[in-house]
Amino acid sequence: MLCERCKKNEATMVLTKIINNKKTVTNLCAECAREAGNTMQMPLDGLGSIFSGLLGLETLWKGGPIQSIGTVKKCPSCGMTKEDIMREGKLGCGDCYITFIDEIRPLLRKIHGNCLHHGSVPNVDEPVKVRKEAKNEAPEKSPVEMLQDKMKEAIAKEDFETAAALRDQIKELQKEGM
Amino acid sequence: MENWYAETGPDEDVVISSRIRLARNFKDIAFPARANKKQQDQVISIIKEALPEMNCYLMNDLPNLEKEYLIETHTISSDLAKSKKNSCLFTNDERASVMVNEEDHMRIQSVFSGLRLEEAYDDCLKIERNNKLQENYAFTYEFGYLTACPTNTGTGLRASAMVHVPALVISGKINSILDSCSKLGIAVRGIYGENSGSGAHMIQISNQVTLGQSEAEIIASIKNIIGQIAVLERQERQNLLEKGGIHFTDKIYRALGILKNTRCIDTEEALKLISEVKMGLDMGILKGATTSDIVTILTNVQPACLQKIEGRILTPDERDEARATFIRENIAKVE
Ligand SMILES: [Zn+2]
Ligand SMILES: [Zn+2]
């Protein structure tokens, strides 16, 4: 769907305005959503709410004739919103993990005690790796190093799209201190 | 499919079976709950192409009795059976099977008798490491394998064991064990029957954490807990025998007596009595049957299994009678 404001970019956000209990919904691209300004952060208190299935928006609106504007992010691949995820306790597709990364990290930390994968990796000879770890040896390469190898491979194959995606993943990991 | 319960395994006096389940999804395809028909078909065709040696059974095409049977033998989940979507089971003569389009695109699983989690894991890997499948997995280095429910993210690994703990249940000591399990992030639930499964004195123990630990670490910690529970259960069985003396032995012989003479019996009572006879056999009080014989009976007294053996749909009354006959015939050799 195209952005209803600029009619140029793909709409990835849903702008919800509540004025005097009247709700209007507009589909916007990220840029226009930002410009719409006055962005209200959704009351995402902790992540427990993902399972309690309660998401603040509606209740907040019942509070009276408060003028509030909220922007709701939407997964570009499957269309899930944060609201949908909260209600269902489930994600819609792999891309939801990236779209809602800021919410997913604390959620995973709450469920699992941390949020960084430490297990097997596709296309890496896993049984070997598992046995190594059982003997308390570190895997030969860090995830960043493995990604860097893959990026070099992609560049060699002139697959720059993949290379760029890998570069972003590496940046994410380095931010996390890997 | 090979029947896990027809074989012997380590620690089988306490650990009935070990199960590994790996959740995997494909990138660029919405998870099943969110997927349209075309995407679900796409999932099935990726798997068909990667695993040509496996047969695909669509849940919509299977008769209800067959589905119930697969649920009772823990081959599929009731969610898969109920699903109106393009859900199916991939299976062949090998042990491991794949539930497709359940909560995740793939749920690879394998069950072994006794305490054999590593073997079950290696068995799942035979499917999981398939090159064509690996190319398609939804995976990031930060979060690992991406799953529909965040409780499975990371390794997507659920390691579980079905544990037979009659002595710990009878003495009430099971409660403090369940308590410490929950503190350690280990999930415990009853099986064989909805209400706590206490009838057959069975509990299922599994990991809750799937992210941040390696597969080896998860399996080792579950194995460790189960090993400890097995030790406590054996101690408690000896305790009961020493304290209870003739009364304890009497309880076991009475259970055997009923099973050898019953003419009609419901599932719950059957499971409870078979559980007591199993304990008697494991402790050497009774003789004449192996653990796998008893686990086979335990499995087959369930309604759908029983009807499959009889080869027809039975009314509840007919089932109780057929169950009694089946038990009498199969328990006759126990003394
Ligand atoms: Zn726009
Ligand atoms: Zn999505």
Coordinates of C-alpha atoms and ligand atoms in Angstrom, one line a residue:
Chain A
M1 CA 0.0 0.0 0.0
L2 CA 1.3 3.5 -0.8
C3 CA 1.7 6.2 1.8
E4 CA -1.6 8.1 2.0
R5 CA 0.3 11.4 2.5
C6 CA 3.1 11.5 0.0
K7 CA 1.6 8.8 -2.3
K8 CA 5.2 7.9 -3.2
N9 CA 6.7 5.5 -0.7
E10 CA 5.4 2.2 0.6
A11 CA 3.4 2.7 3.8
T12 CA 5.0 0.8 6.7
M13 CA 3.4 2.6 9.6
V14 CA -0.1 3.1 10.7
L15 CA -0.8 6.5 12.2
T16 CA -3.6 6.4 14.7
K17 CA -5.1 9.6 15.9
I18 CA -7.6 9.8 18.7
I19 CA -9.2 13.1 19.2
N20 CA -12.2 13.3 21.5
N21 CA -12.5 9.6 21.3
K22 CA -12.7 9.6 17.5
K23 CA -10.1 7.3 16.0
T24 CA -8.7 7.8 12.6
V25 CA -6.2 5.5 10.9
T26 CA -3.8 6.6 8.2
N27 CA -1.2 4.5 6.5
L28 CA 2.1 6.3 6.1
C29 CA 5.7 5.7 5.1
A30 CA 8.3 6.0 7.8
E31 CA 9.3 9.5 6.7
C32 CA 5.8 11.0 6.7
A33 CA 5.1 9.3 10.0
R34 CA 8.1 11.0 11.5
E35 CA 7.0 14.4 10.0
A36 CA 3.5 13.8 11.5
G37 CA 5.4 14.5 14.6
N38 CA 4.2 14.6 18.2
T39 CA 4.7 10.8 18.2
M40 CA 3.3 9.2 21.2
Q41 CA 5.3 6.2 22.4
M42 CA 3.0 3.3 23.1
P43 CA 2.7 2.4 26.7
L44 CA 4.8 -0.7 26.5
D45 CA 5.5 -1.4 30.1
G46 CA 7.9 -4.2 30.2
L47 CA 7.1 -7.0 27.9
G48 CA 5.0 -9.1 30.2
S49 CA 2.1 -7.5 28.4
I50 CA 2.9 -9.6 25.4
F51 CA 1.5 -12.6 27.3
S52 CA -1.1 -10.9 29.4
G53 CA -2.5 -9.9 26.0
L54 CA -3.2 -6.4 27.1
L55 CA -2.0 -3.5 25.2
G56 CA -2.5 -0.1 26.6
L57 CA -3.8 1.8 23.6
E58 CA -7.5 1.2 23.9
T59 CA -7.6 1.7 27.6
L60 CA -5.5 4.8 27.3
W61 CA -8.1 6.2 24.9
K62 CA -10.9 5.5 27.2
G63 CA -9.3 8.0 29.6
G64 CA -11.3 10.9 28.2
P65 CA -11.0 13.5 25.5
I66 CA -7.2 13.5 25.6
Q67 CA -5.7 14.5 22.3
S68 CA -3.1 11.9 21.4
I69 CA -1.4 10.7 18.3
G70 CA 0.3 7.3 18.0
T71 CA 2.3 5.8 15.2
V72 CA 2.2 2.1 14.9
K73 CA 4.9 0.2 13.2
K74 CA 3.9 -2.6 10.8
C75 CA 6.0 -5.5 9.7
P76 CA 6.7 -4.8 5.9
S77 CA 6.5 -8.6 5.2
C78 CA 3.5 -9.9 7.0
G79 CA 1.7 -6.8 8.2
M80 CA 1.8 -7.6 11.9
T81 CA 1.7 -4.6 14.3
K82 CA 3.0 -4.5 17.8
E83 CA -0.6 -4.7 18.9
D84 CA -1.1 -8.0 17.0
I85 CA 2.0 -9.5 18.5
M86 CA 1.0 -8.5 22.0
R87 CA -2.5 -9.9 21.6
E88 CA -1.4 -13.2 20.0
G89 CA 1.9 -13.6 21.9
K90 CA 3.4 -14.7 18.6
L91 CA 5.2 -13.1 15.7
G92 CA 4.1 -13.3 12.1
C93 CA 7.3 -13.9 10.2
G94 CA 11.0 -13.8 10.5
D95 CA 11.1 -10.1 9.5
C96 CA 9.0 -9.3 12.6
Y97 CA 12.1 -9.9 14.6
I98 CA 13.9 -7.2 12.7
T99 CA 11.0 -4.8 12.5
F100 CA 10.3 -4.9 16.2
I101 CA 13.9 -5.5 17.3
D102 CA 13.7 -2.9 20.1
E103 CA 10.7 -4.7 21.7
I104 CA 11.9 -8.3 20.9
R105 CA 15.3 -7.9 22.6
P106 CA 13.9 -7.1 26.1
L107 CA 11.1 -9.7 25.5
L108 CA 13.6 -12.4 24.8
R109 CA 15.7 -11.3 27.7
K110 CA 12.7 -11.6 30.0
I111 CA 11.8 -15.1 28.7
H112 CA 15.3 -16.7 28.4
G113 CA 17.4 -14.6 30.8
N114 CA 19.4 -13.2 27.8
C115 CA 18.9 -12.4 24.2
L116 CA 21.9 -13.7 22.3
H117 CA 21.9 -17.0 20.4
H118 CA 24.7 -19.4 21.5
G119 CA 23.7 -22.5 19.6
S120 CA 24.1 -24.0 16.2
V121 CA 24.3 -22.1 12.9
P122 CA 23.0 -23.3 9.5
N123 CA 25.6 -24.7 7.2
V124 CA 28.2 -25.0 10.0
D125 CA 28.9 -28.6 10.7
E126 CA 26.8 -28.8 13.8
P127 CA 27.4 -32.1 15.4
V128 CA 31.1 -31.2 15.5
K129 CA 30.3 -27.9 17.1
V130 CA 28.1 -29.4 19.7
R131 CA 30.7 -31.9 20.8
K132 CA 33.3 -29.2 21.0
E133 CA 31.2 -27.1 23.2
A134 CA 30.5 -30.1 25.4
K135 CA 34.2 -30.1 26.0
N136 CA 34.1 -26.4 26.8
E137 CA 36.0 -25.3 23.8
A138 CA 35.0 -22.1 22.1
P139 CA 33.8 -22.3 18.5
E140 CA 36.5 -21.5 16.1
K141 CA 34.9 -18.3 14.8
S142 CA 32.8 -15.7 16.4
P143 CA 29.5 -14.9 14.8
V144 CA 30.9 -11.6 13.5
E145 CA 33.8 -13.4 11.9
M146 CA 31.5 -15.9 10.3
L147 CA 29.3 -13.1 9.0
Q148 CA 32.4 -11.2 7.6
D149 CA 33.4 -14.4 5.7
K150 CA 29.9 -14.6 4.3
M151 CA 30.0 -10.9 3.3
K152 CA 33.3 -11.4 1.5
E153 CA 31.8 -14.3 -0.3
A154 CA 28.8 -12.3 -1.4
I155 CA 31.0 -9.4 -2.6
A156 CA 33.1 -11.9 -4.6
K157 CA 29.9 -13.1 -6.2
E158 CA 28.9 -9.5 -6.8
D159 CA 25.7 -10.1 -4.7
F160 CA 25.8 -6.6 -3.1
E161 CA 22.3 -6.8 -1.7
T162 CA 23.2 -9.7 0.5
A163 CA 26.6 -8.1 1.3
A164 CA 24.8 -5.0 2.5
A165 CA 22.4 -6.9 4.6
L166 CA 25.3 -8.8 6.1
R167 CA 27.1 -5.6 6.8
D168 CA 24.1 -4.3 8.7
Q169 CA 23.9 -7.6 10.7
I170 CA 27.6 -7.2 11.6
K171 CA 27.0 -3.7 12.8
E172 CA 24.1 -4.9 15.0
L173 CA 26.2 -7.6 16.5
Q174 CA 29.2 -5.3 17.1
K175 CA 26.8 -2.9 18.9
E176 CA 25.8 -5.7 21.1
G177 CA 29.4 -6.2 22.0
M178 CA 30.1 -9.5 20.3
Chain B
M1 CA 7.4 -45.3 11.6
E2 CA 9.5 -47.2 14.1
N3 CA 7.9 -47.6 17.5
W4 CA 10.1 -46.2 20.2
Y5 CA 8.3 -48.1 23.0
A6 CA 9.1 -51.6 21.7
E7 CA 12.8 -51.4 22.7
T8 CA 14.8 -51.1 25.8
G9 CA 16.9 -48.1 26.9
P10 CA 19.2 -46.8 29.7
D11 CA 17.5 -45.9 33.0
E12 CA 14.3 -47.3 31.7
D13 CA 13.1 -48.3 35.2
V14 CA 12.4 -44.5 35.7
V15 CA 12.8 -42.8 32.3
I16 CA 10.2 -44.1 29.8
S17 CA 11.2 -42.0 26.8
S18 CA 13.4 -39.1 25.6
R19 CA 12.2 -36.7 23.0
I20 CA 13.8 -33.9 21.0
R21 CA 11.9 -31.4 19.1
L22 CA 13.5 -28.8 16.8
A23 CA 11.4 -25.8 15.6
R24 CA 12.5 -24.4 12.2
N25 CA 11.0 -21.8 9.9
F26 CA 11.8 -20.7 6.4
K27 CA 12.8 -17.1 5.6
D28 CA 10.6 -14.9 3.4
I29 CA 7.5 -17.0 4.2
A30 CA 5.1 -15.9 6.9
F31 CA 4.7 -18.3 9.9
P32 CA 1.8 -20.7 9.5
A33 CA -0.8 -18.7 11.5
R34 CA -0.1 -15.8 9.2
A35 CA 0.5 -17.6 6.0
N36 CA -1.9 -17.9 3.1
K37 CA -2.7 -21.1 1.3
K38 CA 0.0 -20.4 -1.4
Q39 CA 2.7 -19.9 1.3
Q40 CA 1.7 -23.0 3.1
D41 CA 1.9 -25.0 -0.1
Q42 CA 5.3 -23.4 -0.7
V43 CA 6.5 -24.7 2.7
I44 CA 5.3 -28.2 1.9
S45 CA 7.0 -28.2 -1.5
I46 CA 10.3 -27.0 -0.1
I47 CA 10.2 -29.9 2.4
K48 CA 9.1 -32.4 -0.3
E49 CA 11.9 -31.4 -2.5
A50 CA 14.5 -31.6 0.3
L51 CA 13.2 -34.9 1.8
P52 CA 12.0 -36.9 -1.2
E53 CA 12.3 -40.1 0.8
M54 CA 9.6 -39.1 3.3
N55 CA 5.9 -39.5 2.8
C56 CA 3.6 -36.5 3.4
Y57 CA 0.2 -37.1 5.2
L58 CA -2.2 -34.1 5.0
M59 CA -4.1 -33.8 8.3
N60 CA -7.3 -33.0 6.3
D61 CA -7.0 -36.4 4.6
L62 CA -6.5 -38.5 7.7
P63 CA -9.4 -40.3 9.4
N64 CA -10.0 -39.1 12.9
L65 CA -9.1 -42.4 14.5
E66 CA -5.7 -42.3 12.8
K67 CA -5.1 -38.8 14.1
E68 CA -6.1 -39.8 17.6
Y69 CA -3.7 -42.7 17.4
L70 CA -0.9 -40.4 16.3
I71 CA -1.7 -38.1 19.2
E72 CA -1.7 -41.0 21.8
T73 CA 1.6 -42.3 20.5
H74 CA 3.0 -38.7 20.8
T75 CA 3.7 -38.6 17.1
I76 CA 1.7 -35.4 16.5
S77 CA 0.4 -32.7 18.6
S78 CA -3.4 -32.2 19.0
D79 CA -2.8 -28.7 17.6
L80 CA -1.6 -30.2 14.3
A81 CA -4.6 -32.6 14.2
K82 CA -7.0 -29.8 14.8
S83 CA -5.5 -27.4 12.3
K84 CA -7.7 -26.5 9.4
K85 CA -4.6 -25.2 7.5
N86 CA -2.4 -27.2 5.2
S87 CA -0.9 -29.1 8.1
C88 CA 0.8 -32.4 7.5
L89 CA 3.1 -35.0 8.9
F90 CA 6.3 -36.1 7.1
T91 CA 7.3 -39.6 8.1
N92 CA 8.9 -42.8 6.8
D93 CA 10.4 -46.0 8.3
E94 CA 13.0 -44.0 10.2
R95 CA 12.4 -42.7 13.7
A96 CA 12.4 -38.9 13.1
S97 CA 9.3 -37.2 11.7
V98 CA 8.4 -33.7 10.8
M99 CA 5.2 -31.8 11.7
V100 CA 4.6 -29.2 9.0
N101 CA 2.6 -26.0 9.3
E102 CA 1.8 -26.4 12.9
E103 CA 2.8 -23.3 15.0
D104 CA 6.1 -23.3 13.0
H105 CA 6.9 -24.3 9.4
M106 CA 8.7 -27.4 10.7
R107 CA 8.8 -29.3 14.0
I108 CA 11.3 -32.0 13.6
Q109 CA 11.1 -34.6 16.3
S110 CA 12.5 -38.0 17.4
V111 CA 11.7 -40.2 20.4
F112 CA 13.8 -42.9 22.0
S113 CA 13.1 -45.2 24.9
G114 CA 15.0 -44.6 28.2
L115 CA 17.3 -41.7 28.8
R116 CA 18.7 -41.1 25.3
L117 CA 18.4 -37.4 24.6
E118 CA 21.6 -37.1 22.7
E119 CA 20.6 -40.0 20.4
A120 CA 17.3 -38.4 19.7
Y121 CA 19.0 -35.1 19.0
D122 CA 21.5 -36.7 16.5
D123 CA 18.5 -38.3 14.9
C124 CA 16.7 -35.0 14.4
L125 CA 19.9 -33.5 12.9
K126 CA 19.7 -36.1 10.1
I127 CA 16.8 -34.1 8.8
E128 CA 17.7 -30.7 10.2
R129 CA 21.1 -30.6 8.5
N130 CA 19.7 -31.2 5.1
N131 CA 21.4 -28.8 2.7
K132 CA 18.2 -27.7 0.9
L133 CA 16.5 -27.0 4.2
Q134 CA 19.4 -25.2 5.7
E135 CA 19.5 -22.7 2.8
N136 CA 16.0 -21.6 3.7
Y137 CA 16.0 -21.4 7.5
A138 CA 14.9 -18.1 9.0
F139 CA 18.0 -17.4 11.1
T140 CA 20.0 -14.4 12.5
Y141 CA 23.2 -14.6 14.4
E142 CA 21.8 -12.5 17.2
F143 CA 18.6 -14.5 17.8
G144 CA 19.3 -17.8 16.2
Y145 CA 16.5 -19.7 14.6
L146 CA 13.4 -17.5 14.4
T147 CA 10.1 -19.1 15.6
A148 CA 6.5 -18.0 15.8
C149 CA 6.5 -18.0 19.6
P150 CA 9.4 -16.1 21.3
T151 CA 9.6 -18.9 23.9
N152 CA 11.2 -21.1 21.2
T153 CA 13.6 -18.6 19.6
G154 CA 17.3 -19.4 19.5
T155 CA 17.9 -23.1 19.3
G156 CA 14.2 -24.0 18.7
L157 CA 15.1 -27.0 20.9
R158 CA 12.8 -28.7 23.3
A159 CA 14.4 -31.6 25.1
S160 CA 11.9 -33.6 27.2
A161 CA 11.6 -36.9 29.0
M162 CA 8.7 -38.9 30.2
V163 CA 9.6 -40.0 33.7
H164 CA 7.8 -42.7 35.8
V165 CA 7.9 -41.6 39.5
P166 CA 5.3 -43.7 41.4
A167 CA 7.3 -43.7 44.7
L168 CA 7.9 -40.0 44.7
V169 CA 4.2 -39.4 44.0
I170 CA 3.1 -41.9 46.8
S171 CA 5.5 -40.3 49.3
G172 CA 4.5 -36.8 48.3
K173 CA 8.2 -35.9 47.8
I174 CA 7.5 -35.1 44.2
N175 CA 6.2 -31.7 45.2
S176 CA 9.4 -30.3 46.5
I177 CA 11.2 -31.6 43.3
L178 CA 8.6 -29.9 41.1
D179 CA 9.3 -26.8 43.1
S180 CA 13.0 -26.7 42.5
C181 CA 12.5 -27.6 38.9
S182 CA 10.4 -24.6 38.3
K183 CA 13.1 -22.4 40.0
L184 CA 15.7 -23.9 37.6
G185 CA 13.6 -23.0 34.5
I186 CA 12.6 -26.6 33.9
A187 CA 9.0 -27.2 32.9
V188 CA 7.1 -30.2 34.4
R189 CA 3.7 -31.5 33.5
G190 CA 1.7 -34.6 33.9
I191 CA 0.9 -36.8 30.9
Y192 CA -1.4 -39.7 30.1
G193 CA -4.6 -38.0 31.0
E194 CA -5.5 -34.4 31.5
N195 CA -5.5 -34.1 35.3
S196 CA -1.9 -34.0 36.3
G197 CA -1.3 -37.5 34.9
S198 CA -1.0 -38.7 38.5
G199 CA -3.0 -41.8 37.5
A200 CA 0.0 -43.4 35.7
H201 CA 2.5 -41.5 37.9
M202 CA 4.1 -40.0 34.9
I203 CA 5.6 -36.5 34.5
Q204 CA 7.1 -34.8 31.6
I205 CA 10.2 -32.7 32.1
S206 CA 11.5 -30.3 29.6
N207 CA 13.7 -27.2 29.2
Q208 CA 12.1 -23.7 29.1
V209 CA 15.1 -21.7 28.0
T210 CA 16.0 -22.1 24.3
L211 CA 18.1 -19.0 23.8
G212 CA 21.6 -18.2 25.0
Q213 CA 22.6 -21.8 25.7
S214 CA 24.0 -24.2 23.1
E215 CA 22.1 -27.3 22.3
A216 CA 24.7 -29.4 24.1
E217 CA 24.3 -27.3 27.3
I218 CA 20.5 -27.5 27.2
I219 CA 20.5 -31.3 26.7
A220 CA 23.2 -31.8 29.4
S221 CA 21.2 -29.8 32.0
I222 CA 18.0 -31.6 31.3
K223 CA 19.8 -34.9 31.4
N224 CA 21.4 -34.0 34.7
I225 CA 18.0 -33.1 36.3
I226 CA 16.4 -36.3 35.0
G227 CA 19.4 -38.3 36.3
Q228 CA 18.9 -36.8 39.8
I229 CA 15.2 -37.5 39.8
A230 CA 15.9 -41.1 38.8
V231 CA 18.2 -41.5 41.8
L232 CA 15.6 -40.0 44.2
E233 CA 12.9 -42.2 42.7
R234 CA 15.0 -45.4 43.2
Q235 CA 15.8 -44.4 46.8
E236 CA 12.2 -43.7 47.5
R237 CA 11.2 -47.1 46.1
Q238 CA 13.6 -48.8 48.5
N239 CA 12.3 -46.6 51.3
L240 CA 8.7 -47.6 50.6
L241 CA 9.7 -51.3 50.5
E242 CA 11.6 -51.1 53.8
K243 CA 8.9 -49.0 55.6
G244 CA 5.9 -50.6 54.0
G245 CA 7.1 -54.2 54.0
I246 CA 4.3 -56.6 53.3
H247 CA 1.8 -53.8 52.7
F248 CA 3.9 -52.4 49.9
T249 CA 4.3 -55.8 48.3
D250 CA 0.7 -56.5 48.8
K251 CA -0.3 -53.3 46.9
I252 CA 1.7 -54.4 43.9
Y253 CA 0.3 -58.0 43.9
R254 CA -3.2 -56.6 44.2
A255 CA -2.6 -54.4 41.2
L256 CA -1.4 -57.4 39.2
G257 CA -4.4 -59.5 40.5
I258 CA -6.9 -57.0 39.2
L259 CA -5.2 -56.7 35.8
K260 CA -5.0 -60.4 35.4
N261 CA -8.8 -60.8 36.1
T262 CA -10.5 -57.7 35.0
R263 CA -13.3 -58.0 32.5
C264 CA -13.9 -54.3 31.9
I265 CA -11.7 -51.4 33.0
D266 CA -11.4 -47.7 32.1
T267 CA -8.2 -46.0 31.0
E268 CA -7.5 -44.2 34.2
E269 CA -7.7 -47.2 36.5
A270 CA -5.7 -49.3 34.0
L271 CA -2.9 -46.7 33.8
K272 CA -2.7 -46.6 37.6
L273 CA -2.5 -50.3 38.1
I274 CA -0.1 -50.9 35.2
S275 CA 2.1 -48.2 36.7
E276 CA 2.2 -50.1 40.0
V277 CA 3.0 -53.4 38.2
K278 CA 5.8 -51.7 36.3
M279 CA 7.3 -50.5 39.6
G280 CA 7.1 -54.1 40.9
L281 CA 8.9 -55.4 37.9
D282 CA 11.5 -52.6 38.0
M283 CA 12.2 -53.5 41.7
G284 CA 12.4 -57.2 41.1
I285 CA 9.3 -58.0 43.1
L286 CA 7.5 -59.2 40.0
K287 CA 9.0 -61.2 37.1
G288 CA 8.2 -62.3 33.6
A289 CA 8.0 -59.1 31.5
T290 CA 10.4 -56.4 30.4
T291 CA 9.9 -52.6 30.8
S292 CA 9.3 -52.3 27.1
D293 CA 6.5 -54.9 27.4
I294 CA 4.8 -52.8 30.1
V295 CA 5.3 -49.5 28.2
T296 CA 3.8 -51.2 25.1
I297 CA 0.7 -52.1 27.2
L298 CA 0.6 -48.6 28.8
T299 CA 0.6 -47.1 25.3
N300 CA -2.0 -49.5 23.8
V301 CA -4.7 -49.2 26.5
Q302 CA -5.4 -45.7 25.3
P303 CA -8.7 -45.4 23.4
A304 CA -7.4 -44.8 19.8
C305 CA -4.6 -47.3 20.1
L306 CA -7.0 -49.9 21.3
Q307 CA -9.4 -49.3 18.5
K308 CA -6.6 -49.5 16.0
I309 CA -5.7 -52.9 17.4
E310 CA -9.3 -54.0 17.2
G311 CA -9.5 -52.6 13.7
R312 CA -12.9 -50.8 14.3
I313 CA -14.6 -47.9 16.1
L314 CA -15.7 -49.0 19.6
T315 CA -18.3 -47.5 22.0
P316 CA -16.9 -46.5 25.4
D317 CA -18.3 -49.7 26.9
E318 CA -16.9 -51.9 24.2
R319 CA -13.5 -50.1 24.7
D320 CA -13.5 -50.9 28.5
E321 CA -14.1 -54.6 27.6
A322 CA -11.5 -54.7 24.8
R323 CA -9.0 -52.9 27.1
A324 CA -9.6 -55.6 29.8
T325 CA -9.1 -58.4 27.3
F326 CA -5.9 -56.8 25.9
I327 CA -4.4 -56.3 29.3
R328 CA -5.3 -59.9 30.5
E329 CA -3.6 -61.4 27.4
N330 CA -0.5 -59.3 27.7
I331 CA 0.0 -59.4 31.4
A332 CA -0.5 -63.1 31.8
K333 CA 3.2 -63.9 31.8
V334 CA 3.9 -61.6 34.8
E335 CA 4.2 -63.3 38.1
Ligands
ZN1 ZN 5.0 9.3 2.7
ZN2 ZN 6.4 -10.1 10.0

